[in-house]
Amino acid sequence: MTPTINPMPSSIKTAAPWGWFGGIVTALVSLRAAMWAVGAWAAIGLPLESFHLEAKMVHHARRVQLGKELYPAWDRSPSLPNFFGPVHPMLVGGLARVVNADLPAVFTIGRVVSVAATVLAALGIGWFVGRIEGRGKRLGLVAGLATLGGVPLVGFSTMTRCDLLADTLGILGFGLAGWAVGRPWLSSPSVGSDNHPNEQRSASPGLVAASVVLAAAILTKQTSGIYLIAAVVGLVWAGRRREAIALSLGTLGLTALVVAALSLTVTPRLAASLLGESSAPWSLSHWARVVGRLVRNGPELLILPALGFGLWARSGQPLKASLAIVTLAVSLAASAKIGSDQNYFLGLRLVAALALVEVMILAPTYRGRTVLRVLALGSLLPSLALQFGATSQSWQTRSFFDSVAGRVALEPYAALFRQASDRSAPPFLTDSGLLSLYQDEVGRAWFVDPWLYRLMVVTGRTDPGALVEAVEARRFERLVLTSDLFSDLYDTYEFGLPPQVVAAARRHYRLVGRVADLFLYELNPLPLSSS
């Protein structure tokens, strides 16, 4: 017999959270959300990359727009890997194709998609709290606003990148899984009731919808499988093992089916590319740096989910408790992978928003309410300072590029963009992903993600032989680099050329000047032959 699930206790629904604590929380999350919105508006129109390695994500979308292979070869040079799912580039590239967008417009489309996904997640969390949980519009508003701003959104939510779309699809799929079986996030099945017939409805249609959305999330970015794990653990916790198995098999089966179909018909390297990140190295020192930044700039993403887990587990809300503990544990563990950053904690911001509302409601009923309130408020303050700095920087950068001086500063880039995308112009080699993106317009890019290319060469996954041979043969008229080739720091520069290419370049090129923040190198004169 399928167990029934209790509704939320009326005492929890009706607790009054609007004392001084609720007012301060509302003010803080509103201010942070407003700053994020201002920064997002400024970042959408930036003429260069708005955040690190944005060009590689635009590159994926551009290939879809132009009908090129989305998953080209990456084990040799040129190396143009795509280790992300196909949903995001198909969406952005498809939109770009519909409007016949040029390359700068693809950047804009991708940024709008990221911002829209961020806002949709906020609306979804607010709707869930206010309507589904029945906690009212004001608490729904607080929950939604609490998802906007903070460390994982800085940069990532306003650039062309798949993370926010994947995260939004993931939390939607998680919510659909809970809704499908009668909202087990509200309470555990320990006490049955026949007074809630909606809890007894068939779970099949909802689980199908949840499986589809969760599969789409995984096919956007593989790490969003965290929401499937959380849903399965929560359903098992709620006594819904049959539904947990169905959700697992449905999501993974659909994902595998799509990958197999696309691999056999459209892009044969899809499966191998989706597994490409699995061999990335892990590092304890890298983990310490990433988590250290989180502790300094966004402690609420650790404190509030931990508080939420305790409150939800104690009050019999298994799905939300599962979301908290699984997201917290998996995000922290996965951040040890080389290449991880604060975007690995995107899901924690959603959990933190739900937990913040829980603290607002339940704090008055707990003996240690002062400690709860101090922890909640104190944890929010660092992210306010971070968001203020990030928004200020985005606005200042946008204002500069909109000025006469900014337009003048962009002229060297415009000239390099034209040269890079001109098949008749002499070729040059660059470690700039943005310039490489323009080179790929005419098939001249050796890579578009300098960080990943260097890492794959260093770890032996990509053969740089063809590029080294081209440098030794002096086929590039110039080098255009983002850091000084002859500095000792370039040897460990993560966004630079691989060591084998650097050694060859140092033998054949010399520094001739700088343009904007780029270093320019020309070929050394050939030695005079002796008669």
Short mmCIF file of C-alpha atoms in Angstrom, two decimals:
data_model
loop_
_atom_site.label_atom_id
_atom_site.label_comp_id
_atom_site.label_asym_id
_atom_site.label_seq_id
_atom_site.Cartn_x
_atom_site.Cartn_y
_atom_site.Cartn_z
CA MET A 1 0.00 0.00 0.00
CA THR A 2 1.32 3.45 -0.91
CA PRO A 3 1.91 5.48 2.25
CA THR A 4 0.11 8.77 2.65
CA ILE A 5 1.87 11.98 3.45
CA ASN A 6 0.89 14.48 6.09
CA PRO A 7 0.24 18.11 5.22
CA MET A 8 2.31 20.83 6.77
CA PRO A 9 1.34 21.43 10.40
CA SER A 10 -0.85 24.50 10.65
CA SER A 11 1.33 25.89 13.42
CA ILE A 12 4.24 26.08 11.01
CA LYS A 13 2.13 27.69 8.32
CA THR A 14 0.80 30.37 10.57
CA ALA A 15 3.94 31.28 12.51
CA ALA A 16 4.55 35.03 12.25
CA PRO A 17 8.04 35.78 10.86
CA TRP A 18 7.66 39.54 10.49
CA GLY A 19 9.37 40.94 13.57
CA TRP A 20 12.65 42.80 13.50
CA PHE A 21 14.43 39.71 12.23
CA GLY A 22 12.09 39.25 9.28
CA GLY A 23 12.36 42.92 8.39
CA ILE A 24 16.16 42.85 8.36
CA VAL A 25 16.26 39.65 6.31
CA THR A 26 13.85 41.11 3.77
CA ALA A 27 15.88 44.29 3.49
CA LEU A 28 19.17 42.43 3.03
CA VAL A 29 17.98 40.01 0.34
CA SER A 30 16.12 42.81 -1.47
CA LEU A 31 19.24 44.97 -1.53
CA ARG A 32 21.41 42.14 -2.77
CA ALA A 33 18.90 41.17 -5.45
CA ALA A 34 18.67 44.78 -6.63
CA MET A 35 22.45 45.00 -6.90
CA TRP A 36 22.54 41.77 -8.86
CA ALA A 37 19.90 43.08 -11.28
CA VAL A 38 21.86 46.29 -11.88
CA GLY A 39 25.04 44.31 -12.47
CA ALA A 40 23.25 41.94 -14.83
CA TRP A 41 21.89 44.82 -16.87
CA ALA A 42 25.39 46.25 -17.18
CA ALA A 43 27.05 42.93 -18.05
CA ILE A 44 24.62 41.93 -20.81
CA GLY A 45 25.88 44.68 -23.09
CA LEU A 46 29.64 44.38 -22.51
CA PRO A 47 31.56 44.34 -25.81
CA LEU A 48 34.21 41.84 -24.62
CA GLU A 49 33.96 38.73 -22.48
CA SER A 50 31.92 39.41 -19.37
CA PHE A 51 33.64 36.63 -17.39
CA HIS A 52 36.40 34.07 -17.73
CA LEU A 53 36.30 31.79 -20.79
CA GLU A 54 32.95 33.02 -22.03
CA ALA A 55 34.21 32.72 -25.60
CA LYS A 56 34.33 28.93 -25.47
CA MET A 57 30.63 28.72 -24.61
CA VAL A 58 29.79 31.15 -27.41
CA HIS A 59 31.93 28.98 -29.66
CA HIS A 60 29.72 25.96 -28.99
CA ALA A 61 26.56 27.93 -29.75
CA ARG A 62 28.11 29.47 -32.84
CA ARG A 63 28.92 26.04 -34.24
CA VAL A 64 25.26 25.06 -33.89
CA GLN A 65 24.19 28.30 -35.52
CA LEU A 66 26.49 27.73 -38.50
CA GLY A 67 25.69 24.03 -38.81
CA LYS A 68 29.17 22.85 -37.80
CA GLU A 69 30.02 19.72 -35.82
CA LEU A 70 29.21 20.46 -32.16
CA TYR A 71 31.66 17.87 -30.83
CA PRO A 72 34.80 18.02 -33.01
CA ALA A 73 37.98 16.04 -32.34
CA TRP A 74 40.02 17.11 -29.33
CA ASP A 75 42.79 14.52 -29.00
CA ARG A 76 45.10 16.39 -31.38
CA SER A 77 45.71 19.95 -32.55
CA PRO A 78 43.60 21.79 -33.55
CA SER A 79 41.73 20.82 -30.39
CA LEU A 80 38.20 22.16 -29.96
CA PRO A 81 36.65 20.07 -27.19
CA ASN A 82 33.13 20.44 -25.92
CA PHE A 83 32.63 18.52 -22.69
CA PHE A 84 29.18 19.97 -21.98
CA GLY A 85 25.75 18.68 -22.93
CA PRO A 86 24.06 19.75 -26.17
CA VAL A 87 20.97 21.49 -24.76
CA HIS A 88 22.50 24.92 -24.04
CA PRO A 89 24.39 25.39 -27.34
CA MET A 90 21.37 24.11 -29.25
CA LEU A 91 19.15 26.65 -27.49
CA VAL A 92 21.48 29.64 -27.82
CA GLY A 93 22.72 28.64 -31.27
CA GLY A 94 19.17 27.96 -32.40
CA LEU A 95 18.00 31.38 -31.28
CA ALA A 96 21.02 32.97 -32.96
CA ARG A 97 20.17 31.16 -36.17
CA VAL A 98 16.56 32.32 -36.08
CA VAL A 99 17.55 36.00 -35.80
CA ASN A 100 20.64 35.62 -38.04
CA ALA A 101 22.86 36.95 -35.25
CA ASP A 102 26.43 38.05 -35.78
CA LEU A 103 29.10 36.95 -33.32
CA PRO A 104 28.67 39.83 -30.81
CA ALA A 105 24.92 39.20 -30.82
CA VAL A 106 25.48 35.55 -29.89
CA PHE A 107 27.20 36.78 -26.74
CA THR A 108 24.15 38.88 -25.94
CA ILE A 109 21.70 36.05 -26.59
CA GLY A 110 23.66 33.70 -24.36
CA ARG A 111 23.81 36.23 -21.54
CA VAL A 112 20.09 36.87 -21.75
CA VAL A 113 19.46 33.12 -21.52
CA SER A 114 21.59 32.92 -18.36
CA VAL A 115 19.89 35.90 -16.73
CA ALA A 116 16.45 34.59 -17.70
CA ALA A 117 17.25 31.17 -16.21
CA THR A 118 18.39 32.85 -12.99
CA VAL A 119 15.18 34.84 -12.74
CA LEU A 120 13.03 31.80 -13.57
CA ALA A 121 14.65 29.85 -10.73
CA ALA A 122 13.89 32.74 -8.37
CA LEU A 123 10.27 32.85 -9.51
CA GLY A 124 9.99 29.09 -9.11
CA ILE A 125 11.36 29.11 -5.57
CA GLY A 126 9.08 32.02 -4.66
CA TRP A 127 6.04 30.30 -6.14
CA PHE A 128 6.87 27.07 -4.36
CA VAL A 129 7.18 28.73 -0.96
CA GLY A 130 4.23 31.09 -1.38
CA ARG A 131 1.73 28.85 -3.17
CA ILE A 132 2.70 25.18 -2.95
CA GLU A 133 3.72 25.36 0.70
CA GLY A 134 1.02 27.91 1.37
CA ARG A 135 3.25 30.33 3.23
CA GLY A 136 1.99 33.48 1.56
CA LYS A 137 3.18 36.00 -0.97
CA ARG A 138 5.53 37.85 1.38
CA LEU A 139 7.55 34.79 2.32
CA GLY A 140 7.46 33.66 -1.30
CA LEU A 141 8.91 37.01 -2.29
CA VAL A 142 11.67 36.73 0.31
CA ALA A 143 12.57 33.22 -0.86
CA GLY A 144 12.74 34.27 -4.50
CA LEU A 145 14.82 37.37 -3.78
CA ALA A 146 17.19 35.33 -1.62
CA THR A 147 18.26 33.32 -4.68
CA LEU A 148 19.45 36.44 -6.52
CA GLY A 149 22.98 37.60 -5.84
CA GLY A 150 25.88 36.16 -3.96
CA VAL A 151 29.08 34.39 -4.77
CA PRO A 152 27.98 31.66 -7.23
CA LEU A 153 26.08 34.15 -9.37
CA VAL A 154 28.96 36.63 -9.68
CA GLY A 155 30.04 36.38 -13.31
CA PHE A 156 28.38 33.06 -14.04
CA SER A 157 24.79 34.34 -14.12
CA THR A 158 25.58 37.14 -16.57
CA MET A 159 27.76 35.31 -19.08
CA THR A 160 27.04 32.90 -21.89
CA ARG A 161 27.32 29.62 -20.03
CA CYS A 162 25.19 26.55 -19.42
CA ASP A 163 25.32 26.44 -15.59
CA LEU A 164 22.26 28.55 -14.78
CA LEU A 165 20.06 26.85 -17.36
CA ALA A 166 21.12 23.43 -16.05
CA ASP A 167 20.55 24.51 -12.46
CA THR A 168 17.07 25.85 -13.20
CA LEU A 169 16.06 22.70 -15.06
CA GLY A 170 17.48 20.60 -12.23
CA ILE A 171 15.51 22.28 -9.46
CA LEU A 172 12.38 22.18 -11.62
CA GLY A 173 12.80 18.46 -12.17
CA PHE A 174 13.38 17.96 -8.46
CA GLY A 175 10.19 19.86 -7.66
CA LEU A 176 8.18 17.89 -10.21
CA ALA A 177 9.37 14.66 -8.64
CA GLY A 178 8.06 15.81 -5.27
CA TRP A 179 4.79 17.06 -6.71
CA ALA A 180 4.30 13.79 -8.59
CA VAL A 181 4.07 11.72 -5.42
CA GLY A 182 2.09 14.15 -3.33
CA ARG A 183 4.57 16.75 -2.13
CA PRO A 184 6.67 14.67 0.31
CA TRP A 185 8.86 17.72 0.95
CA LEU A 186 6.14 18.80 3.37
CA SER A 187 6.22 15.91 5.80
CA SER A 188 7.28 12.33 6.31
CA PRO A 189 4.83 9.44 5.86
CA SER A 190 4.91 8.36 9.46
CA VAL A 191 1.25 9.19 10.10
CA GLY A 192 -1.36 8.44 7.44
CA SER A 193 -4.53 10.29 6.66
CA ASP A 194 -7.44 9.69 4.33
CA ASN A 195 -8.39 13.36 4.28
CA HIS A 196 -5.99 14.29 1.48
CA PRO A 197 -7.11 12.46 -1.65
CA ASN A 198 -4.69 14.41 -3.80
CA GLU A 199 -1.88 12.57 -2.04
CA GLN A 200 -3.19 9.26 -3.43
CA ARG A 201 -3.18 10.19 -7.11
CA SER A 202 -1.09 8.23 -9.59
CA ALA A 203 2.51 9.40 -9.61
CA SER A 204 3.21 8.18 -13.16
CA PRO A 205 2.47 11.35 -15.21
CA GLY A 206 4.39 13.57 -12.82
CA LEU A 207 7.35 11.21 -12.68
CA VAL A 208 7.47 11.14 -16.47
CA ALA A 209 7.59 14.94 -16.52
CA ALA A 210 10.24 14.96 -13.79
CA SER A 211 12.34 12.42 -15.69
CA VAL A 212 12.17 14.48 -18.88
CA VAL A 213 13.19 17.70 -17.14
CA LEU A 214 15.96 16.05 -15.11
CA ALA A 215 17.31 14.39 -18.26
CA ALA A 216 17.29 17.79 -19.98
CA ALA A 217 19.22 19.23 -17.01
CA ILE A 218 21.85 16.48 -17.21
CA LEU A 219 22.12 16.99 -20.97
CA THR A 220 22.73 20.66 -20.28
CA LYS A 221 25.46 20.08 -17.72
CA GLN A 222 26.26 16.72 -16.25
CA THR A 223 26.76 18.01 -12.69
CA SER A 224 23.03 18.79 -12.46
CA GLY A 225 22.58 15.07 -11.88
CA ILE A 226 22.88 16.17 -8.25
CA TYR A 227 19.15 16.97 -8.35
CA LEU A 228 18.33 13.44 -9.46
CA ILE A 229 20.39 12.06 -6.58
CA ALA A 230 18.66 14.38 -4.11
CA ALA A 231 15.21 13.46 -5.40
CA VAL A 232 15.90 9.73 -5.25
CA VAL A 233 17.31 9.93 -1.72
CA GLY A 234 14.37 12.06 -0.62
CA LEU A 235 11.79 9.72 -2.13
CA VAL A 236 13.38 6.73 -0.45
CA TRP A 237 13.44 8.67 2.82
CA ALA A 238 9.74 9.43 2.36
CA GLY A 239 8.93 5.76 1.89
CA ARG A 240 8.48 6.01 -1.89
CA ARG A 241 11.06 3.47 -3.03
CA ARG A 242 9.08 2.37 -6.07
CA GLU A 243 8.83 5.95 -7.30
CA ALA A 244 12.52 6.52 -6.56
CA ILE A 245 13.45 3.55 -8.76
CA ALA A 246 11.08 4.70 -11.50
CA LEU A 247 12.54 8.21 -11.45
CA SER A 248 16.10 6.89 -11.59
CA LEU A 249 15.43 4.50 -14.44
CA GLY A 250 13.32 7.01 -16.33
CA THR A 251 15.85 9.84 -16.13
CA LEU A 252 18.96 7.77 -16.81
CA GLY A 253 17.24 5.74 -19.50
CA LEU A 254 15.99 8.82 -21.32
CA THR A 255 19.41 10.46 -21.06
CA ALA A 256 21.11 7.37 -22.47
CA LEU A 257 18.54 7.12 -25.26
CA VAL A 258 19.09 10.72 -26.36
CA VAL A 259 22.88 10.34 -26.23
CA ALA A 260 22.73 7.12 -28.25
CA ALA A 261 20.36 8.59 -30.84
CA LEU A 262 22.46 11.72 -31.35
CA SER A 263 25.70 9.73 -31.41
CA LEU A 264 24.39 7.41 -34.11
CA THR A 265 22.80 10.07 -36.29
CA VAL A 266 24.33 13.51 -35.76
CA THR A 267 27.46 13.72 -33.61
CA PRO A 268 29.43 10.51 -33.06
CA ARG A 269 31.73 12.00 -30.39
CA LEU A 270 28.90 13.01 -28.04
CA ALA A 271 29.21 10.15 -25.55
CA ALA A 272 33.00 10.40 -25.34
CA SER A 273 32.79 14.18 -24.95
CA LEU A 274 30.22 13.99 -22.15
CA LEU A 275 32.65 11.74 -20.29
CA GLY A 276 35.59 14.00 -21.09
CA GLU A 277 35.55 15.75 -17.73
CA SER A 278 35.68 12.44 -15.86
CA SER A 279 39.44 12.20 -16.28
CA ALA A 280 40.13 15.73 -15.06
CA PRO A 281 42.63 15.71 -12.17
CA TRP A 282 41.61 16.44 -8.60
CA SER A 283 43.61 18.51 -6.14
CA LEU A 284 43.30 19.08 -2.41
CA SER A 285 45.05 22.45 -2.67
CA HIS A 286 42.62 23.53 -5.40
CA TRP A 287 39.73 22.41 -3.21
CA ALA A 288 41.06 24.47 -0.32
CA ARG A 289 41.24 27.59 -2.51
CA VAL A 290 37.73 27.16 -3.93
CA VAL A 291 36.09 26.39 -0.60
CA GLY A 292 38.14 29.10 1.09
CA ARG A 293 36.66 31.70 -1.26
CA LEU A 294 33.20 30.34 -0.51
CA VAL A 295 33.77 30.61 3.24
CA ARG A 296 35.00 34.19 2.91
CA ASN A 297 32.42 35.47 0.42
CA GLY A 298 29.35 33.28 0.85
CA PRO A 299 29.21 31.51 4.20
CA GLU A 300 25.40 31.47 4.00
CA LEU A 301 25.74 28.74 1.37
CA LEU A 302 27.25 26.49 4.03
CA ILE A 303 25.46 27.68 7.16
CA LEU A 304 21.88 27.97 5.89
CA PRO A 305 21.72 24.57 4.13
CA ALA A 306 23.16 22.96 7.27
CA LEU A 307 20.53 24.70 9.40
CA GLY A 308 17.86 23.78 6.88
CA PHE A 309 18.83 20.14 6.95
CA GLY A 310 18.53 20.04 10.73
CA LEU A 311 15.19 21.84 10.76
CA TRP A 312 13.69 19.79 7.90
CA ALA A 313 14.90 16.47 9.23
CA ARG A 314 13.51 17.32 12.67
CA SER A 315 10.16 18.51 11.34
CA GLY A 316 9.68 15.57 8.95
CA GLN A 317 10.29 17.15 5.54
CA PRO A 318 12.40 14.47 3.86
CA LEU A 319 12.69 15.79 0.32
CA LYS A 320 13.95 19.20 1.37
CA ALA A 321 16.26 17.62 3.94
CA SER A 322 17.63 15.38 1.22
CA LEU A 323 18.11 18.34 -1.14
CA ALA A 324 20.09 20.14 1.54
CA ILE A 325 22.44 17.34 2.55
CA VAL A 326 23.01 15.93 -0.94
CA THR A 327 23.65 19.34 -2.52
CA LEU A 328 25.95 20.35 0.31
CA ALA A 329 27.96 17.12 0.30
CA VAL A 330 28.26 16.65 -3.46
CA SER A 331 29.06 20.31 -4.18
CA LEU A 332 31.84 20.37 -1.61
CA ALA A 333 33.29 17.08 -2.79
CA ALA A 334 33.13 17.94 -6.52
CA SER A 335 34.87 21.28 -5.99
CA ALA A 336 38.16 19.38 -5.59
CA LYS A 337 38.19 18.82 -9.37
CA ILE A 338 40.63 21.01 -11.25
CA GLY A 339 38.58 23.59 -13.11
CA SER A 340 35.83 23.87 -10.52
CA ASP A 341 34.87 27.29 -9.22
CA GLN A 342 32.08 28.98 -7.32
CA ASN A 343 29.58 27.84 -9.97
CA TYR A 344 29.73 24.41 -8.34
CA PHE A 345 27.74 25.93 -5.46
CA LEU A 346 24.86 27.29 -7.54
CA GLY A 347 22.41 24.75 -6.16
CA LEU A 348 23.27 25.73 -2.61
CA ARG A 349 21.86 29.21 -3.15
CA LEU A 350 18.42 27.68 -3.79
CA VAL A 351 18.66 25.49 -0.71
CA ALA A 352 19.85 28.48 1.31
CA ALA A 353 16.81 30.50 0.22
CA LEU A 354 14.44 27.74 1.34
CA ALA A 355 16.34 27.37 4.61
CA LEU A 356 16.25 31.10 5.27
CA VAL A 357 12.45 31.06 5.10
CA GLU A 358 12.43 28.06 7.43
CA VAL A 359 14.56 29.94 9.95
CA MET A 360 12.25 32.96 9.71
CA ILE A 361 9.23 30.79 10.45
CA LEU A 362 10.60 28.35 12.98
CA ALA A 363 13.03 30.55 14.89
CA PRO A 364 10.33 31.99 17.19
CA THR A 365 9.42 28.44 18.29
CA TYR A 366 12.99 27.37 19.18
CA ARG A 367 14.73 27.94 22.48
CA GLY A 368 17.95 28.80 20.65
CA ARG A 369 16.27 31.26 18.29
CA THR A 370 18.82 34.00 18.98
CA VAL A 371 21.65 31.79 17.76
CA LEU A 372 19.66 30.85 14.67
CA ARG A 373 18.98 34.48 13.86
CA VAL A 374 22.56 35.60 14.40
CA LEU A 375 23.87 32.78 12.21
CA ALA A 376 21.41 33.58 9.43
CA LEU A 377 22.00 37.33 9.43
CA GLY A 378 25.75 37.11 9.89
CA SER A 379 26.11 34.65 7.05
CA LEU A 380 24.36 37.00 4.60
CA LEU A 381 26.61 40.02 5.15
CA PRO A 382 29.76 38.91 3.25
CA SER A 383 27.76 38.22 0.10
CA LEU A 384 26.33 41.74 0.23
CA ALA A 385 29.83 43.21 0.20
CA LEU A 386 30.87 40.86 -2.62
CA GLN A 387 27.79 41.69 -4.70
CA PHE A 388 28.34 45.40 -4.22
CA GLY A 389 31.90 45.11 -5.50
CA ALA A 390 30.92 42.95 -8.46
CA THR A 391 28.03 45.23 -9.44
CA SER A 392 30.20 48.32 -9.16
CA GLN A 393 32.85 46.76 -11.36
CA SER A 394 30.31 45.70 -14.01
CA TRP A 395 28.72 49.14 -14.08
CA GLN A 396 32.06 50.93 -14.25
CA THR A 397 33.24 48.66 -17.06
CA ARG A 398 30.05 49.19 -19.02
CA SER A 399 30.21 52.95 -18.47
CA PHE A 400 33.81 53.03 -19.66
CA PHE A 401 33.11 51.15 -22.88
CA ASP A 402 30.12 53.40 -23.54
CA SER A 403 32.37 56.46 -23.31
CA VAL A 404 34.58 57.99 -26.00
CA ALA A 405 37.70 56.72 -24.23
CA GLY A 406 36.21 53.22 -24.08
CA ARG A 407 35.38 53.21 -27.78
CA VAL A 408 38.93 54.24 -28.53
CA ALA A 409 40.27 51.47 -26.29
CA LEU A 410 38.18 48.94 -28.25
CA GLU A 411 39.65 49.88 -31.63
CA PRO A 412 42.72 47.60 -31.33
CA TYR A 413 40.44 44.69 -30.47
CA ALA A 414 38.20 45.46 -33.43
CA ALA A 415 41.23 45.45 -35.71
CA LEU A 416 42.40 42.12 -34.33
CA PHE A 417 38.88 40.67 -34.68
CA ARG A 418 38.85 41.67 -38.35
CA GLN A 419 42.28 40.18 -38.96
CA ALA A 420 41.43 36.98 -37.10
CA SER A 421 38.30 36.39 -39.18
CA ASP A 422 39.86 37.41 -42.52
CA ARG A 423 41.01 34.37 -44.46
CA SER A 424 43.28 36.50 -46.64
CA ALA A 425 45.10 38.12 -43.69
CA PRO A 426 48.38 36.63 -42.39
CA PRO A 427 47.66 34.13 -39.60
CA PHE A 428 48.68 34.75 -36.01
CA LEU A 429 48.75 32.55 -32.91
CA THR A 430 47.03 33.66 -29.73
CA ASP A 431 46.26 32.37 -26.25
CA SER A 432 43.16 34.57 -26.11
CA GLY A 433 39.95 32.57 -26.27
CA LEU A 434 38.12 35.60 -27.62
CA LEU A 435 40.52 36.08 -30.55
CA SER A 436 40.51 32.33 -31.18
CA LEU A 437 36.72 32.48 -31.41
CA TYR A 438 37.02 34.93 -34.29
CA GLN A 439 39.73 32.77 -35.88
CA ASP A 440 37.34 29.82 -35.85
CA GLU A 441 35.02 31.79 -38.13
CA VAL A 442 37.48 30.94 -40.94
CA GLY A 443 38.76 27.65 -39.53
CA ARG A 444 42.02 29.01 -38.14
CA ALA A 445 41.54 28.39 -34.42
CA TRP A 446 43.91 25.91 -32.81
CA PHE A 447 41.82 26.01 -29.66
CA VAL A 448 39.16 28.28 -28.14
CA ASP A 449 39.55 27.32 -24.50
CA PRO A 450 43.21 28.09 -23.63
CA TRP A 451 42.88 26.80 -20.07
CA LEU A 452 41.49 23.43 -21.11
CA TYR A 453 43.87 23.07 -24.06
CA ARG A 454 46.91 23.63 -21.86
CA LEU A 455 45.59 21.22 -19.22
CA MET A 456 44.89 18.50 -21.78
CA VAL A 457 48.33 18.85 -23.31
CA VAL A 458 50.03 18.78 -19.90
CA THR A 459 48.06 15.69 -18.84
CA GLY A 460 48.77 13.89 -22.12
CA ARG A 461 45.23 13.87 -23.48
CA THR A 462 45.94 16.10 -26.48
CA ASP A 463 48.92 15.95 -28.84
CA PRO A 464 50.28 19.46 -29.53
CA GLY A 465 52.64 18.18 -32.24
CA ALA A 466 50.96 19.92 -35.16
CA LEU A 467 50.95 23.28 -33.38
CA VAL A 468 54.59 22.92 -32.28
CA GLU A 469 55.53 22.07 -35.86
CA ALA A 470 53.68 25.17 -37.14
CA VAL A 471 55.54 27.41 -34.67
CA GLU A 472 58.91 25.84 -35.53
CA ALA A 473 58.13 26.35 -39.23
CA ARG A 474 57.43 30.06 -38.53
CA ARG A 475 53.95 29.89 -40.07
CA PHE A 476 52.56 32.58 -37.79
CA GLU A 477 53.43 36.16 -38.62
CA ARG A 478 52.75 37.26 -35.05
CA LEU A 479 51.87 36.04 -31.59
CA VAL A 480 49.18 37.90 -29.67
CA LEU A 481 49.27 36.81 -26.04
CA THR A 482 47.48 37.76 -22.84
CA SER A 483 50.66 37.57 -20.72
CA ASP A 484 54.39 38.04 -21.30
CA LEU A 485 55.83 35.01 -23.06
CA PHE A 486 59.31 35.59 -21.65
CA SER A 487 58.26 36.05 -18.04
CA ASP A 488 58.90 33.18 -15.66
CA LEU A 489 55.28 33.52 -14.61
CA TYR A 490 54.16 32.39 -18.06
CA ASP A 491 55.54 28.92 -17.34
CA THR A 492 52.77 28.42 -14.78
CA TYR A 493 50.17 30.68 -16.41
CA GLU A 494 47.02 28.51 -16.59
CA PHE A 495 45.53 30.44 -19.52
CA GLY A 496 48.70 30.39 -21.61
CA LEU A 497 50.14 28.21 -24.35
CA PRO A 498 51.29 24.68 -23.44
CA PRO A 499 54.96 24.27 -22.42
CA GLN A 500 55.98 22.58 -25.69
CA VAL A 501 54.55 25.45 -27.71
CA VAL A 502 56.09 28.04 -25.36
CA ALA A 503 59.57 26.54 -25.82
CA ALA A 504 59.27 26.74 -29.60
CA ALA A 505 57.81 30.26 -29.52
CA ARG A 506 60.63 31.59 -27.35
CA ARG A 507 63.14 30.43 -29.96
CA HIS A 508 61.47 32.17 -32.88
CA TYR A 509 59.65 35.28 -31.62
CA ARG A 510 60.49 38.57 -29.90
CA LEU A 511 58.38 41.13 -28.08
CA VAL A 512 57.64 44.23 -30.18
CA GLY A 513 55.03 46.02 -28.10
CA ARG A 514 51.68 45.99 -26.38
CA VAL A 515 48.18 46.82 -27.55
CA ALA A 516 45.64 47.37 -24.79
CA ASP A 517 46.34 44.48 -22.42
CA LEU A 518 47.80 42.20 -25.09
CA PHE A 519 51.47 41.41 -25.80
CA LEU A 520 52.59 41.42 -29.43
CA TYR A 521 55.47 39.33 -30.78
CA GLU A 522 57.03 39.12 -34.22
CA LEU A 523 59.35 36.62 -35.83
CA ASN A 524 63.05 36.95 -35.15
CA PRO A 525 65.04 37.78 -38.27
CA LEU A 526 66.49 34.73 -39.91
CA PRO A 527 70.27 34.49 -39.48
CA LEU A 528 72.27 35.48 -42.55
CA SER A 529 73.70 32.48 -44.33
CA SER A 530 77.50 32.47 -44.60
CA SER A 531 78.90 32.60 -48.13
#
